[in-house]
Coordinates of C-alpha atoms in Angstrom, one line a residue:
M1 CA -49.5 -72.3 -75.0
G2 CA -52.7 -71.3 -73.3
E3 CA -53.2 -68.3 -71.0
M4 CA -51.1 -68.5 -67.8
L5 CA -52.7 -68.4 -64.4
I6 CA -51.8 -65.7 -61.9
G7 CA -49.6 -68.0 -59.9
D8 CA -47.6 -69.0 -63.0
K9 CA -47.0 -65.4 -64.0
I10 CA -45.8 -64.6 -60.4
R11 CA -43.5 -67.6 -60.5
E12 CA -42.1 -66.6 -63.9
A13 CA -41.6 -63.0 -62.8
R14 CA -39.9 -64.1 -59.5
K15 CA -37.4 -66.4 -61.4
K16 CA -36.7 -63.6 -63.9
A17 CA -35.8 -61.2 -61.0
G18 CA -33.6 -64.0 -59.6
L19 CA -35.4 -64.3 -56.3
T20 CA -36.2 -67.4 -54.3
Q21 CA -39.6 -67.8 -52.7
W22 CA -38.2 -67.0 -49.4
Q23 CA -36.7 -63.8 -50.7
L24 CA -39.9 -62.7 -52.4
A25 CA -41.8 -63.5 -49.2
E26 CA -39.5 -61.4 -47.1
K27 CA -39.9 -58.5 -49.5
V28 CA -43.6 -58.8 -49.5
F29 CA -44.0 -59.4 -45.9
V30 CA -45.7 -62.9 -46.2
S31 CA -44.8 -66.4 -45.4
E32 CA -42.7 -68.4 -48.0
S33 CA -45.6 -71.1 -47.8
Y34 CA -48.1 -68.4 -48.9
I35 CA -46.0 -67.6 -51.9
A36 CA -45.7 -71.4 -52.6
L37 CA -49.4 -71.6 -52.5
I38 CA -50.0 -68.7 -54.9
E39 CA -47.3 -70.0 -57.3
S40 CA -49.0 -73.5 -57.4
N41 CA -52.4 -71.8 -58.2
K42 CA -53.8 -73.0 -54.9
R43 CA -54.4 -69.5 -53.5
N44 CA -55.0 -66.1 -55.2
P45 CA -53.3 -63.1 -53.5
S46 CA -55.1 -60.5 -51.8
M47 CA -55.2 -57.2 -53.5
S48 CA -52.7 -55.7 -51.1
V49 CA -50.3 -58.6 -51.6
L50 CA -50.8 -58.6 -55.5
T51 CA -49.9 -54.9 -55.5
K52 CA -46.9 -55.5 -53.4
L53 CA -45.8 -58.4 -55.6
A54 CA -46.1 -56.3 -58.7
E55 CA -44.0 -53.4 -57.1
V56 CA -41.3 -56.1 -55.9
L57 CA -41.2 -58.0 -59.3
N58 CA -41.3 -54.7 -61.4
I59 CA -44.4 -55.6 -63.3
T60 CA -47.8 -54.3 -63.3
T61 CA -50.9 -55.8 -61.7
D62 CA -52.5 -55.7 -65.1
H63 CA -49.8 -58.1 -66.5
I64 CA -50.5 -60.5 -63.7
V65 CA -54.3 -60.4 -63.7
F66 CA -55.1 -59.5 -67.3
D67 CA -52.3 -61.2 -69.2
T68 CA -50.8 -58.0 -70.6
S69 CA -47.1 -57.1 -70.8
S70 CA -47.7 -53.4 -70.2
R71 CA -45.1 -51.7 -68.1
N72 CA -44.7 -48.1 -67.2
T73 CA -41.6 -46.1 -67.9
D74 CA -40.6 -46.1 -64.3
S75 CA -40.3 -49.9 -64.2
F76 CA -38.0 -49.7 -67.3
T77 CA -35.8 -47.1 -65.7
L78 CA -35.5 -49.3 -62.6
E79 CA -34.6 -52.2 -64.6
W80 CA -31.9 -50.2 -66.5
Q81 CA -30.5 -49.0 -63.2
K82 CA -30.3 -52.5 -61.8
L83 CA -28.3 -53.6 -64.9
I84 CA -25.8 -50.9 -64.6
E85 CA -25.4 -51.1 -60.9
N86 CA -21.9 -51.9 -59.7
R87 CA -20.5 -51.5 -63.3
T88 CA -17.6 -49.4 -64.1
P89 CA -18.0 -46.2 -66.2
E90 CA -16.3 -48.1 -69.2
E91 CA -18.6 -51.0 -69.0
I92 CA -21.5 -48.6 -69.0
E93 CA -20.3 -46.6 -71.9
S94 CA -19.7 -49.8 -73.9
A95 CA -23.2 -51.1 -73.2
L96 CA -24.7 -47.7 -74.2
K97 CA -22.8 -47.9 -77.5
I98 CA -24.1 -51.4 -78.1
V99 CA -27.7 -50.2 -77.4
K100 CA -27.4 -47.2 -79.6
T101 CA -26.2 -49.4 -82.4
Y102 CA -29.1 -51.9 -81.9
F103 CA -31.6 -48.9 -82.1
E104 CA -29.9 -47.5 -85.2
C105 CA -30.3 -51.0 -86.9
I106 CA -33.9 -51.1 -85.9
D107 CA -34.6 -47.6 -87.3
E108 CA -33.0 -48.5 -90.6
L109 CA -35.4 -51.4 -91.2

């Protein structure tokens, strides 16, 4: 598959975040139709909108513009926090054990 366009990357990140175009538009303070135009690669977002999209979608502007998957530590921390939100302490402890086991297996390789 070839290099993805900006709109394709934004659409992919939006879907991964579980947001509709309307929900994303609300969070970025633009219209839903503008998001649709961006995602269909008919418009490129302004720098201020691009920055807000990256923030809301928990990705970097570099990822959107330069096809890199670099993310900062804060974005991973936020993603982990969202995963454990509304979970019981038992569920969180169980997930932590699974992750620890996973990393132990990787370290053994």
